[in-house]
Amino acid sequence: MTAITLATACAVIFGTADFFGGLATRRSRVLAVVVLSQLGGMLLVVALLPILPGHASTAALLWGTASGVAGAFGIVLFYRGLATGMMSVVAPTTATTAMAVPVVFGLVTGDRPSPLALAGVALGLFAVLLVSREPGGWAGRPRLGPVVAALVSGAGFGGFFVLLKLAPADSGAWPLLGARLASITLVALLALATRRGLRPAPGSLRVTVVAGVLDMAANVLYLFAAQRGMLTLVAVLVSLYPASTLLLARYVLGERLSPVQITGVGFALGAIALIAAA
């Protein structure tokens, strides 16, 4: 499979994982959902290690651990921003920063997409901004604290993508094992420090595990896409995942999409088409 195909599939599965994660957080504590879903994802990657091509190495585990730390900080700060600020500001700020970091890194380190692909990158950036916007959002003046949290959170998510890309190309899924061990440890320590329980609410365990398994499946697809293609293009396609979350919310839960979000979904499809045609 090509990097573009892998990255597009990754975005669809990432968005589906977020949909199930959102269902889980409606029923249970956020930190419990994060830890238990990531445990489910770790079980999947352990099962895949003997099957997928790749070699274990210290470098693979260390790059994976670093990416897991960045991702864990991203998650914690994202939820903090959502809790203290306007979601309509925090969500698109986080999403666009998370995409901008690997795009800039890729361009600085030598990625040279074609003009058509760069047009797709620009359209994708705009699409992420639109689909992440809450209906009726951006009303009022946002406070600085949540915006800073969103920017740092996005940098953490972007760092996760960059650090996984830096793992040895022949490492297979081994970096993801290091990433999961690191993120689970950090979030569990956070729960312990804040005295928050990790026991899932009744009826939430199954959907939490499904979210974690899908999230890890998406991570595997991202890792293989990043190993096969330019980070600048792969990161943009993966970052379009909110579009699939929105569509699932629309057709499964009956949630209404704003005209801005519908436009964003259309732009996301256009970005995929431009990058695939390049």
Backbone as JSON, one array per atom type, in Angstrom:
{
  "sequence": "MTAITLATACAVIFGTADFFGGLATRRSRVLAVVVLSQLGGMLLVVALLPILPGHASTAALLWGTASGVAGAFGIVLFYRGLATGMMSVVAPTTATTAMAVPVVFGLVTGDRPSPLALAGVALGLFAVLLVSREPGGWAGRPRLGPVVAALVSGAGFGGFFVLLKLAPADSGAWPLLGARLASITLVALLALATRRGLRPAPGSLRVTVVAGVLDMAANVLYLFAAQRGMLTLVAVLVSLYPASTLLLARYVLGERLSPVQITGVGFALGAIALIAAA",
  "N": [[0.84, -1.21, 0.0], [0.45, 2.3, -0.7], [1.96, 5.28, 0.77], [0.12, 7.38, 0.86], [-2.37, 6.08, 0.74], [-2.24, 4.56, 3.1], [-2.06, 6.62, 5.01], [-4.49, 7.97, 4.64], [-6.34, 5.93, 5.32], [-5.53, 5.68, 7.94], [-6.4, 8.16, 9.0], [-9.19, 7.87, 8.84], [-9.6, 5.74, 10.63], [-8.48, 6.77, 12.97], [-10.3, 8.86, 13.44], [-12.61, 7.35, 13.89], [-11.83, 5.98, 16.2], [-11.66, 8.16, 17.97], [-14.35, 8.82, 18.05], [-15.5, 6.6, 19.39], [-14.02, 6.89, 21.71], [-15.04, 9.3, 22.63], [-17.67, 8.51, 23.21], [-17.08, 6.8, 25.33], [-16.03, 8.57, 27.27], [-18.29, 9.92, 27.97], [-19.47, 8.22, 29.67], [-17.69, 7.5, 31.64], [-14.81, 8.29, 33.74], [-12.38, 10.65, 32.53], [-9.53, 10.21, 32.69], [-9.53, 7.53, 33.34], [-10.6, 6.44, 31.02], [-8.58, 7.14, 29.2], [-6.29, 5.72, 30.16], [-7.19, 3.02, 30.22], [-8.03, 2.62, 27.59], [-5.62, 2.9, 26.26], [-4.24, 0.78, 27.33], [-5.67, -1.3, 26.13], [-4.92, -0.79, 23.49], [-2.19, -1.33, 23.69], [-2.17, -4.06, 24.12], [-2.98, -4.9, 21.6], [-0.8, -4.08, 19.96], [1.25, -5.62, 21.03], [0.37, -8.13, 20.28], [0.64, -7.87, 17.54], [3.34, -7.56, 17.05], [4.92, -9.98, 16.56], [4.01, -10.53, 14.02], [4.09, -8.36, 12.2], [6.53, -6.9, 10.01], [9.79, -6.02, 11.18], [12.4, -4.85, 13.4], [13.48, -5.16, 16.71], [15.06, -2.65, 18.63], [17.28, -0.61, 20.6], [17.19, 2.07, 19.83], [14.72, 2.21, 18.48], [12.87, 1.75, 20.57], [13.51, 3.88, 22.26], [12.97, 6.21, 20.7], [10.27, 5.73, 20.38], [9.42, 5.85, 23.07], [9.97, 8.56, 23.63], [8.13, 9.74, 21.87], [5.77, 8.84, 23.02], [5.8, 10.19, 25.48], [5.56, 12.85, 24.57], [3.03, 12.66, 23.35], [1.43, 12.02, 25.57], [1.62, 14.33, 27.18], [0.39, 16.03, 25.39], [-2.26, 15.04, 25.37], [-3.08, 15.44, 28.06], [-2.85, 18.26, 28.36], [-4.6, 19.04, 26.36], [-7.12, 18.17, 27.31], [-7.16, 19.76, 29.58], [-7.26, 22.31, 28.46], [-9.77, 22.14, 27.2], [-11.37, 21.95, 29.44], [-11.11, 24.4, 30.69], [-11.43, 26.43, 28.88], [-12.95, 27.82, 25.84], [-14.35, 25.39, 23.82], [-14.64, 25.7, 21.11], [-12.51, 27.24, 20.41], [-10.26, 25.99, 21.49], [-10.18, 23.35, 20.36], [-9.85, 23.63, 17.42], [-7.44, 25.11, 17.45], [-5.63, 23.35, 18.67], [-5.72, 21.22, 16.82], [-4.8, 22.38, 14.39], [-2.23, 23.21, 15.11], [-1.08, 20.76, 15.76], [-0.91, 19.64, 13.24], [0.66, 21.5, 11.9], [3.21, 21.39, 13.08], [4.58, 18.84, 12.31], [4.49, 19.29, 9.53], [6.04, 21.63, 9.11], [8.44, 20.66, 10.17], [8.99, 18.6, 8.35], [9.35, 20.05, 5.94], [11.57, 21.62, 6.62], [13.5, 19.68, 7.0], [13.91, 18.63, 4.52], [11.77, 17.68, 2.89], [10.16, 17.95, -0.2], [7.47, 18.64, -1.52], [5.34, 18.48, -4.46], [3.98, 21.32, -6.32], [1.2, 20.89, -6.58], [0.7, 19.09, -4.5], [1.43, 20.71, -2.34], [-0.61, 22.57, -2.5], [-2.68, 20.91, -1.71], [-1.86, 20.48, 0.92], [-2.19, 23.06, 2.03], [-4.97, 23.35, 1.69], [-5.8, 21.25, 3.28], [-4.97, 22.11, 5.82], [-6.69, 24.27, 6.2], [-9.09, 22.85, 6.13], [-8.96, 21.26, 8.45], [-9.08, 23.25, 10.38], [-11.71, 24.14, 10.0], [-13.41, 21.84, 10.34], [-12.93, 21.24, 12.96], [-14.13, 23.17, 14.38], [-16.52, 24.19, 16.75], [-20.13, 24.28, 16.53], [-21.52, 27.54, 16.34], [-19.31, 28.68, 17.43], [-16.36, 30.55, 18.5], [-17.4, 32.84, 19.53], [-17.29, 35.72, 21.48], [-14.47, 36.66, 23.58], [-11.59, 34.76, 23.71], [-9.83, 33.4, 26.55], [-6.38, 33.76, 27.53], [-4.94, 31.65, 28.79], [-6.17, 28.98, 28.25], [-5.78, 29.02, 25.46], [-3.0, 29.01, 25.2], [-2.54, 26.52, 26.39], [-3.77, 24.93, 24.46], [-2.12, 25.4, 22.24], [0.35, 24.35, 23.15], [-0.47, 21.75, 23.61], [-1.14, 20.94, 20.99], [1.42, 21.08, 19.93], [2.55, 18.99, 21.34], [1.12, 16.75, 20.31], [1.9, 17.0, 17.62], [4.63, 16.63, 17.97], [4.6, 13.96, 18.7], [4.0, 12.71, 16.25], [6.28, 13.47, 14.75], [8.45, 12.38, 16.21], [7.94, 9.64, 16.11], [8.35, 9.27, 13.4], [11.09, 9.56, 13.29], [12.1, 7.24, 14.28], [14.0, 4.22, 13.64], [13.82, 3.03, 10.27], [13.47, 0.34, 9.87], [12.21, -0.65, 12.08], [9.63, -1.48, 12.43], [6.69, -2.06, 14.29], [7.69, -1.68, 16.79], [8.47, 0.85, 18.0], [5.96, 1.81, 18.79], [5.28, 0.25, 20.96], [7.05, 1.19, 22.92], [6.08, 3.81, 23.03], [3.46, 3.47, 24.01], [3.92, 2.3, 26.54], [5.23, 4.42, 27.83], [3.29, 6.53, 27.74], [1.09, 5.42, 29.11], [2.2, 5.02, 31.63], [2.8, 7.69, 32.43], [0.24, 8.95, 32.43], [-1.1, 7.36, 34.28], [0.42, 7.92, 36.57], [-0.24, 10.61, 36.8], [-2.96, 10.39, 37.4], [-2.72, 9.15, 39.88], [-1.36, 11.13, 41.33], [-3.26, 13.16, 41.37], [-5.24, 11.94, 42.68], [-7.31, 10.57, 41.39], [-9.6, 8.11, 40.43], [-9.17, 5.08, 38.5], [-10.98, 3.21, 37.8], [-13.3, 1.91, 35.56], [-16.56, 3.18, 34.66], [-19.65, 1.39, 35.1], [-20.56, -0.52, 32.26], [-18.95, 0.81, 30.47], [-16.53, -0.28, 29.77], [-16.21, -1.93, 27.47], [-16.58, -0.25, 25.19], [-14.52, 1.51, 25.66], [-12.23, -0.1, 25.4], [-12.49, -0.8, 22.71], [-12.1, 1.72, 21.53], [-9.39, 2.1, 22.2], [-8.12, -0.02, 20.86], [-8.7, 0.58, 18.18], [-7.41, 3.04, 18.02], [-4.73, 2.27, 18.31], [-4.47, 0.67, 16.04], [-4.69, 2.66, 14.1], [-2.37, 4.09, 14.72], [-0.42, 2.23, 13.97], [-0.83, 2.17, 11.19], [-0.18, 4.83, 10.63], [2.56, 4.87, 11.33], [3.72, 3.12, 9.44], [2.99, 4.49, 7.14], [4.43, 6.89, 7.47], [6.99, 5.9, 7.32], [7.16, 5.32, 4.67], [6.58, 7.54, 3.14], [6.6, 11.17, 2.52], [6.79, 13.17, 5.39], [5.54, 15.63, 5.52], [3.28, 15.39, 3.83], [1.99, 13.06, 4.74], [1.38, 13.68, 7.43], [-0.5, 15.73, 7.11], [-2.68, 14.42, 5.87], [-3.32, 12.5, 7.84], [-4.11, 14.2, 9.89], [-6.61, 14.98, 9.15], [-8.49, 13.54, 10.44], [-10.67, 14.46, 12.18], [-12.83, 14.79, 10.48], [-14.0, 12.28, 9.9], [-14.86, 11.62, 12.45], [-16.84, 13.56, 12.86], [-18.69, 12.82, 10.85], [-19.5, 10.28, 11.72], [-20.69, 11.0, 14.15], [-22.78, 12.41, 13.12], [-24.31, 10.53, 11.6], [-24.63, 8.32, 13.25], [-25.24, 9.18, 15.87], [-26.97, 11.18, 15.29], [-26.29, 13.86, 15.45], [-26.21, 17.31, 14.61], [-24.52, 18.94, 11.96], [-22.71, 21.95, 11.51], [-22.93, 24.46, 8.88], [-20.32, 25.37, 8.4], [-18.72, 23.25, 9.3], [-19.54, 21.22, 7.55], [-18.6, 22.29, 5.17], [-15.89, 22.15, 5.77], [-15.49, 19.35, 5.79], [-15.86, 18.84, 3.08], [-13.67, 20.26, 2.05], [-11.65, 18.72, 3.18], [-11.89, 16.32, 1.78], [-11.22, 17.3, -0.71], [-8.54, 18.03, -0.24], [-7.37, 15.51, 0.16], [-7.72, 14.46, -2.4], [-6.13, 16.19, -3.97], [-3.53, 15.76, -2.91], [-3.25, 13.03, -3.39], [-3.28, 13.0, -6.15], [-0.95, 14.22, -6.8]],
  "CA": [[0.0, 0.0, 0.0], [1.22, 3.54, -0.74], [1.89, 6.1, 1.97], [-1.11, 8.17, 0.82], [-3.46, 5.18, 1.1], [-2.09, 4.23, 4.51], [-2.36, 7.8, 5.81], [-5.94, 8.21, 4.56], [-6.98, 4.91, 6.16], [-5.21, 6.05, 9.32], [-7.28, 9.26, 9.41], [-10.54, 7.32, 9.03], [-9.62, 4.92, 11.84], [-8.27, 7.69, 14.08], [-11.57, 9.53, 13.71], [-13.52, 6.37, 14.48], [-11.36, 5.76, 17.57], [-12.08, 9.31, 18.76], [-15.79, 8.72, 18.23], [-15.73, 5.66, 20.49], [-13.46, 7.49, 22.92], [-16.01, 10.28, 23.1], [-18.75, 7.77, 23.86], [-16.59, 6.28, 26.6], [-15.89, 9.65, 28.24], [-19.62, 10.31, 28.43], [-19.91, 7.24, 30.66], [-16.67, 7.2, 32.63], [-13.83, 9.34, 33.98], [-11.51, 10.86, 31.39], [-8.25, 9.53, 32.87], [-9.78, 6.09, 33.27], [-10.76, 6.12, 29.6], [-7.27, 7.25, 28.54], [-5.4, 4.63, 30.57], [-7.73, 1.71, 29.83], [-8.01, 2.51, 26.12], [-4.24, 2.7, 25.84], [-3.91, -0.61, 27.67], [-6.22, -2.11, 25.05], [-4.06, -0.61, 22.33], [-0.91, -2.0, 23.91], [-2.4, -5.49, 23.89], [-3.0, -5.11, 20.16], [0.53, -3.97, 19.37], [2.01, -6.8, 21.47], [-0.07, -9.24, 19.43], [1.08, -7.64, 16.16], [4.8, -7.52, 16.93], [5.5, -11.14, 15.86], [3.46, -10.66, 12.68], [4.53, -7.27, 11.34], [7.99, -6.86, 9.81], [10.47, -5.02, 11.98], [13.42, -5.35, 14.31], [13.57, -4.45, 17.99], [16.35, -2.02, 18.89], [17.22, 0.43, 21.62], [16.77, 3.32, 19.2], [13.28, 2.14, 18.21], [12.13, 1.91, 21.83], [13.74, 5.22, 22.81], [12.17, 7.16, 19.92], [8.88, 5.48, 20.73], [9.19, 6.39, 24.41], [9.91, 10.01, 23.51], [6.86, 10.11, 21.24], [4.73, 8.59, 24.0], [5.82, 11.29, 26.44], [4.98, 14.02, 23.9], [1.6, 12.43, 23.18], [0.76, 12.07, 26.88], [1.48, 15.74, 27.54], [-0.61, 16.59, 24.5], [-3.59, 14.64, 25.83], [-3.39, 16.09, 29.34], [-3.06, 19.69, 28.15], [-5.8, 19.2, 25.55], [-8.28, 18.09, 28.19], [-7.14, 20.93, 30.46], [-7.76, 23.42, 27.68], [-11.21, 21.98, 27.01], [-12.05, 22.14, 30.72], [-11.0, 25.77, 31.18], [-11.66, 27.42, 27.83], [-13.99, 27.56, 24.86], [-14.0, 24.27, 22.96], [-14.6, 26.19, 19.73], [-11.19, 27.82, 20.2], [-9.23, 25.03, 21.89], [-10.11, 22.21, 19.44], [-9.16, 23.94, 16.15], [-6.07, 25.54, 17.71], [-4.85, 22.13, 18.89], [-5.65, 20.44, 15.59], [-3.96, 23.02, 13.39], [-0.84, 23.17, 15.59], [-0.63, 19.38, 15.64], [-0.58, 19.41, 11.85], [1.7, 22.43, 11.46], [4.54, 20.99, 13.58], [5.26, 17.91, 11.41], [4.63, 19.87, 8.2], [7.21, 22.5, 9.14], [9.62, 19.8, 10.36], [9.25, 17.91, 7.1], [9.88, 21.0, 4.97], [12.91, 22.03, 7.06], [14.46, 18.56, 6.9], [14.17, 18.2, 3.15], [10.62, 17.31, 2.08], [9.89, 18.88, -1.29], [6.25, 18.24, -2.24], [5.04, 19.19, -5.7], [3.04, 22.43, -6.1], [-0.16, 20.37, -6.39], [0.65, 18.53, -3.14], [1.44, 21.84, -1.41], [-1.98, 23.11, -2.5], [-3.44, 20.01, -0.87], [-1.47, 20.76, 2.31], [-2.86, 24.3, 2.44], [-6.4, 23.08, 1.79], [-5.98, 20.39, 4.44], [-4.85, 22.94, 7.01], [-7.95, 25.01, 6.33], [-10.15, 21.89, 6.42], [-8.87, 20.9, 9.87], [-9.57, 24.4, 11.14], [-13.16, 24.23, 9.88], [-14.13, 20.69, 10.89], [-12.72, 21.21, 14.41], [-14.86, 24.28, 15.01], [-17.82, 23.87, 17.33], [-21.19, 25.15, 16.03], [-21.72, 28.75, 17.11], [-18.08, 28.97, 18.15], [-15.57, 31.76, 18.35], [-18.12, 34.01, 20.02], [-16.65, 36.2, 22.69], [-13.02, 36.77, 23.55], [-11.0, 33.64, 24.42], [-8.8, 33.71, 27.53], [-5.05, 33.39, 27.05], [-4.47, 30.38, 29.35], [-6.58, 27.83, 27.44], [-5.18, 29.09, 24.12], [-1.62, 28.53, 25.36], [-2.63, 25.07, 26.61], [-4.09, 24.32, 23.17], [-0.92, 25.46, 21.4], [1.34, 23.38, 23.65], [-1.06, 20.44, 23.37], [-0.94, 20.65, 19.59], [2.85, 20.81, 19.74], [2.78, 17.64, 21.84], [0.61, 15.8, 19.31], [2.78, 17.09, 16.46], [5.87, 15.99, 18.35], [4.36, 12.51, 18.65], [4.14, 12.29, 14.85], [7.66, 13.67, 14.31], [9.36, 11.46, 16.9], [7.74, 8.31, 15.53], [8.99, 9.29, 12.08], [12.54, 9.49, 13.47], [12.5, 5.88, 14.65], [14.61, 3.51, 12.49], [12.84, 2.61, 9.27], [13.26, -1.11, 9.92], [11.81, -1.01, 13.44], [8.27, -2.0, 12.46], [5.78, -1.48, 15.29], [8.34, -1.63, 18.11], [8.37, 2.17, 18.64], [4.64, 2.0, 19.39], [5.3, -0.37, 22.28], [7.68, 2.17, 23.81], [5.18, 4.95, 23.17], [2.35, 3.12, 24.89], [4.42, 2.13, 27.91], [5.51, 5.75, 28.38], [2.07, 7.32, 27.93], [0.29, 4.8, 30.16], [2.87, 5.3, 32.9], [2.64, 9.1, 32.78], [-1.15, 9.27, 32.75], [-1.4, 6.67, 35.53], [1.04, 8.71, 37.64], [-1.05, 11.81, 36.95], [-4.17, 10.0, 38.13], [-2.34, 8.89, 41.27], [-1.02, 12.4, 41.97], [-4.48, 13.94, 41.55], [-6.16, 11.07, 43.43], [-8.48, 10.24, 40.57], [-9.68, 6.68, 40.22], [-9.07, 4.57, 37.14], [-11.98, 2.17, 37.59], [-14.3, 2.37, 34.58], [-17.96, 3.15, 35.05], [-20.35, 0.22, 34.55], [-21.01, -0.43, 30.88], [-18.07, 1.62, 29.63], [-15.26, -0.95, 29.49], [-16.13, -2.45, 26.1], [-16.38, 0.83, 24.22], [-13.19, 2.05, 25.94], [-11.23, -0.99, 24.79], [-12.62, -0.65, 21.26], [-11.43, 2.97, 21.18], [-7.95, 1.91, 22.3], [-7.67, -0.92, 19.79], [-8.75, 1.34, 16.92], [-6.37, 4.05, 18.07], [-3.45, 1.62, 18.03], [-4.48, 0.29, 14.62], [-4.38, 3.88, 13.35], [-0.96, 4.39, 14.95], [0.36, 1.32, 13.14], [-0.94, 2.66, 9.82], [0.61, 6.06, 10.53], [3.99, 4.56, 11.37], [4.12, 2.58, 8.14], [2.87, 5.56, 6.14], [5.54, 7.82, 7.67], [8.21, 5.24, 6.87], [7.12, 5.16, 3.22], [6.29, 8.78, 2.42], [7.03, 12.44, 3.11], [6.06, 13.53, 6.61], [4.71, 16.8, 5.2], [2.01, 14.97, 3.24], [1.36, 12.05, 5.61], [0.82, 14.35, 8.61], [-1.71, 16.46, 6.72], [-3.77, 13.46, 5.65], [-3.71, 11.92, 9.14], [-4.75, 15.24, 10.69], [-8.0, 15.18, 8.7], [-9.34, 12.57, 11.15], [-11.93, 14.95, 12.74], [-13.93, 14.69, 9.52], [-14.7, 11.0, 10.08], [-15.55, 11.7, 13.74], [-18.06, 14.34, 12.64], [-19.65, 12.06, 10.05], [-20.05, 9.24, 12.59], [-21.6, 11.66, 15.08], [-23.97, 12.82, 12.37], [-25.14, 9.43, 11.13], [-24.88, 7.35, 14.32], [-25.88, 9.84, 17.0], [-27.94, 12.17, 14.82], [-25.87, 15.22, 15.74], [-26.26, 18.19, 13.45], [-23.28, 19.62, 11.6], [-22.89, 23.32, 11.05], [-22.48, 24.65, 7.5], [-18.87, 25.51, 8.38], [-18.15, 21.91, 9.42], [-19.8, 20.51, 6.29], [-17.63, 22.83, 4.22], [-14.6, 21.58, 6.14], [-15.44, 17.97, 5.31], [-15.64, 18.92, 1.64], [-12.28, 20.66, 1.82], [-10.81, 17.59, 3.54], [-11.9, 15.41, 0.62], [-10.45, 17.95, -1.76], [-7.12, 17.93, 0.1], [-6.94, 14.13, -0.12], [-7.67, 14.29, -3.85], [-4.97, 16.93, -4.49], [-2.29, 15.09, -2.52], [-3.18, 11.73, -4.07], [-3.03, 13.23, -7.58], [0.38, 14.84, -6.99]],
  "C": [[0.88, 1.26, 0.0], [1.04, 4.32, 0.56], [0.58, 6.9, 2.02], [-2.31, 7.31, 1.23], [-3.43, 4.85, 2.58], [-2.49, 5.41, 5.39], [-3.85, 8.12, 5.79], [-6.72, 7.21, 5.4], [-6.75, 5.21, 7.63], [-6.14, 7.14, 9.83], [-8.69, 8.76, 9.7], [-10.62, 6.55, 10.35], [-9.37, 5.77, 13.08], [-9.58, 8.38, 14.46], [-12.59, 8.61, 14.34], [-13.14, 6.08, 15.93], [-11.78, 6.92, 18.47], [-13.58, 9.3, 19.01], [-16.11, 7.78, 19.39], [-15.16, 6.19, 21.8], [-14.4, 8.54, 23.51], [-17.2, 9.63, 23.77], [-18.33, 7.28, 25.23], [-16.5, 7.37, 27.66], [-17.23, 10.21, 28.7], [-20.1, 9.41, 29.57], [-18.93, 7.06, 31.81], [-15.72, 8.38, 32.77], [-12.84, 9.42, 32.82], [-10.2, 10.09, 31.54], [-8.41, 8.02, 32.84], [-9.92, 5.65, 31.82], [-9.4, 6.13, 28.9], [-6.4, 6.05, 28.87], [-5.91, 3.29, 30.05], [-7.74, 1.54, 28.31], [-6.59, 2.26, 25.64], [-3.74, 1.31, 26.24], [-4.45, -1.56, 26.59], [-5.39, -2.0, 23.79], [-2.73, -1.31, 22.47], [-1.04, -3.51, 23.71], [-2.4, -5.8, 22.39], [-1.59, -5.07, 19.57], [1.42, -5.13, 19.8], [1.65, -8.0, 20.61], [0.46, -9.11, 18.01], [2.59, -7.73, 15.99], [5.39, -8.75, 16.23], [5.07, -11.25, 14.4], [4.01, -9.61, 11.73], [6.05, -7.29, 11.18], [8.61, -5.76, 10.65], [11.42, -5.64, 12.98], [13.43, -4.49, 15.58], [14.97, -3.87, 18.14], [16.17, -0.98, 19.98], [16.73, 1.74, 21.04], [15.27, 3.34, 18.94], [12.47, 2.39, 19.48], [12.31, 3.31, 22.41], [12.96, 6.28, 22.04], [10.69, 6.98, 20.23], [8.53, 6.04, 22.1], [9.07, 7.9, 24.37], [8.58, 10.46, 22.89], [5.7, 9.9, 22.2], [4.65, 9.68, 25.05], [5.18, 12.54, 25.83], [3.47, 13.88, 23.75], [0.83, 12.52, 24.49], [0.58, 13.51, 27.34], [0.44, 16.42, 26.67], [-2.02, 16.29, 24.97], [-3.99, 15.4, 27.08], [-3.69, 17.58, 29.13], [-4.29, 19.96, 27.29], [-7.06, 19.16, 26.42], [-8.34, 19.27, 29.15], [-7.68, 22.15, 29.72], [-9.26, 23.36, 27.47], [-11.97, 22.29, 28.28], [-12.09, 23.6, 31.15], [-11.3, 26.83, 30.13], [-12.78, 27.03, 26.9], [-13.55, 26.44, 23.92], [-13.85, 24.72, 21.51], [-13.28, 26.86, 19.4], [-10.11, 26.77, 20.43], [-9.06, 23.93, 20.83], [-9.42, 22.57, 18.12], [-7.73, 24.41, 16.34], [-5.16, 24.33, 17.9], [-4.65, 21.38, 17.58], [-4.71, 21.06, 14.56], [-2.49, 23.03, 13.82], [-0.27, 21.77, 15.45], [-0.26, 19.04, 14.2], [0.59, 20.27, 11.41], [3.09, 21.97, 11.87], [5.22, 19.98, 12.65], [5.41, 18.44, 9.98], [5.87, 20.75, 8.13], [8.49, 21.67, 9.29], [9.99, 19.11, 9.05], [9.87, 18.84, 6.06], [11.31, 21.42, 5.33], [13.94, 20.93, 6.83], [14.54, 17.97, 5.49], [12.99, 17.73, 2.33], [10.37, 18.38, 1.02], [8.66, 18.41, -2.07], [6.08, 19.04, -3.52], [4.08, 20.34, -5.41], [1.61, 21.95, -5.87], [-0.32, 19.8, -4.98], [0.64, 19.65, -2.1], [0.07, 22.52, -1.36], [-2.89, 22.24, -1.64], [-3.14, 20.21, 0.6], [-2.19, 22.0, 2.83], [-4.36, 24.08, 2.62], [-6.69, 22.19, 3.0], [-5.89, 21.17, 5.74], [-6.14, 23.72, 7.26], [-9.1, 24.08, 6.69], [-10.14, 21.5, 7.89], [-9.41, 22.02, 10.74], [-11.1, 24.46, 11.14], [-13.88, 23.07, 10.56], [-13.98, 20.62, 12.4], [-13.52, 22.28, 15.14], [-16.21, 23.81, 15.52], [-18.89, 24.8, 16.75], [-21.41, 26.35, 16.95], [-20.47, 29.21, 17.82], [-17.47, 30.3, 17.79], [-16.36, 33.01, 18.7], [-17.47, 34.45, 21.32], [-15.13, 36.18, 22.55], [-12.4, 35.63, 24.35], [-9.94, 34.11, 25.41], [-7.47, 33.13, 27.07], [-4.62, 32.01, 27.52], [-4.88, 29.17, 28.53], [-5.99, 27.84, 26.03], [-3.74, 28.59, 24.17], [-1.61, 27.02, 25.56], [-2.91, 24.35, 25.29], [-2.87, 24.31, 22.25], [0.12, 24.43, 21.84], [0.83, 21.96, 23.45], [-0.87, 20.03, 21.91], [0.51, 20.35, 19.28], [3.2, 19.41, 20.24], [2.32, 16.57, 20.86], [1.49, 15.8, 18.06], [4.12, 16.44, 16.74], [5.76, 14.47, 18.33], [4.57, 12.0, 17.22], [5.6, 12.39, 14.38], [8.58, 12.63, 14.91], [9.17, 10.03, 16.42], [8.39, 8.2, 14.16], [10.5, 9.09, 12.19], [13.02, 8.11, 13.92], [13.09, 5.17, 13.43], [13.55, 2.93, 11.57], [12.54, 1.12, 9.32], [12.74, -1.59, 11.27], [10.39, -1.54, 13.53], [7.42, -1.29, 13.5], [6.42, -1.36, 16.67], [8.3, -0.24, 18.75], [7.02, 2.41, 19.32], [4.53, 1.34, 20.75], [5.93, 0.59, 23.29], [6.78, 3.37, 24.06], [4.05, 4.65, 24.14], [2.79, 2.94, 26.34], [4.65, 3.49, 28.57], [4.23, 6.51, 28.69], [1.2, 6.75, 29.03], [0.89, 5.11, 31.53], [2.64, 6.74, 33.35], [1.21, 9.44, 33.2], [-1.57, 8.58, 34.05], [-0.8, 7.42, 36.72], [0.26, 10.0, 37.88], [-2.32, 11.51, 37.73], [-3.87, 9.76, 39.6], [-2.07, 10.2, 42.01], [-2.26, 13.24, 42.25], [-5.58, 13.17, 42.28], [-7.47, 10.82, 42.68], [-8.47, 8.75, 40.26], [-9.62, 6.3, 38.76], [-10.06, 3.45, 36.87], [-13.04, 2.67, 36.63], [-15.71, 2.3, 35.15], [-18.63, 1.91, 34.45], [-20.83, 0.45, 33.12], [-20.09, 0.32, 29.95], [-16.81, 0.88, 29.18], [-15.14, -1.37, 28.03], [-15.85, -1.35, 25.1], [-15.01, 1.49, 24.42], [-12.11, 1.22, 25.28], [-11.28, -0.89, 23.27], [-11.92, 0.63, 20.79], [-9.92, 2.8, 21.2], [-7.39, 1.03, 21.2], [-7.66, -0.19, 18.45], [-7.66, 2.39, 16.88], [-5.0, 3.44, 17.76], [-3.37, 1.17, 16.58], [-4.14, 1.49, 13.75], [-2.91, 4.26, 13.51], [-0.06, 3.51, 14.09], [0.34, 1.79, 11.69], [-0.12, 3.94, 9.63], [2.1, 5.76, 10.46], [4.47, 4.03, 10.03], [3.99, 3.61, 7.03], [4.05, 6.53, 6.24], [6.86, 7.22, 7.21], [8.29, 5.17, 5.35], [6.95, 6.47, 2.46], [6.8, 10.01, 3.14], [6.15, 12.79, 4.3], [5.12, 14.69, 6.35], [3.33, 16.4, 4.69], [1.27, 13.99, 4.15], [0.69, 12.72, 6.8], [-0.46, 15.1, 8.28], [-2.89, 15.51, 6.57], [-4.25, 12.87, 6.97], [-4.49, 12.93, 9.97], [-6.17, 15.56, 10.25], [-8.99, 14.27, 9.43], [-10.62, 13.16, 11.76], [-13.11, 14.84, 11.79], [-14.7, 13.39, 9.7], [-15.43, 10.96, 11.42], [-16.88, 12.43, 13.59], [-19.11, 13.53, 11.88], [-20.28, 10.93, 10.88], [-21.05, 9.85, 13.59], [-22.9, 12.05, 14.39], [-24.88, 11.64, 12.08], [-25.42, 8.37, 12.19], [-25.66, 7.98, 15.47], [-26.91, 10.88, 16.59], [-27.57, 13.6, 15.14], [-25.87, 16.05, 14.46], [-24.9, 18.83, 13.21], [-23.59, 21.03, 11.13], [-22.46, 23.44, 9.6], [-20.96, 24.77, 7.39], [-18.2, 24.13, 8.44], [-18.36, 21.09, 8.15], [-18.83, 20.99, 5.21], [-16.24, 22.26, 4.5], [-14.43, 20.15, 5.68], [-15.19, 17.95, 3.81], [-14.21, 19.31, 1.3], [-11.32, 19.53, 2.16], [-10.74, 16.59, 2.39], [-11.11, 16.0, -0.53], [-8.95, 17.87, -1.5], [-6.58, 16.54, -0.19], [-6.78, 13.93, -1.63], [-6.43, 14.98, -4.45], [-3.66, 16.21, -4.17], [-2.15, 13.74, -3.24], [-2.84, 11.89, -5.55], [-1.62, 13.76, -7.86], [1.42, 13.8, -7.36]]
}
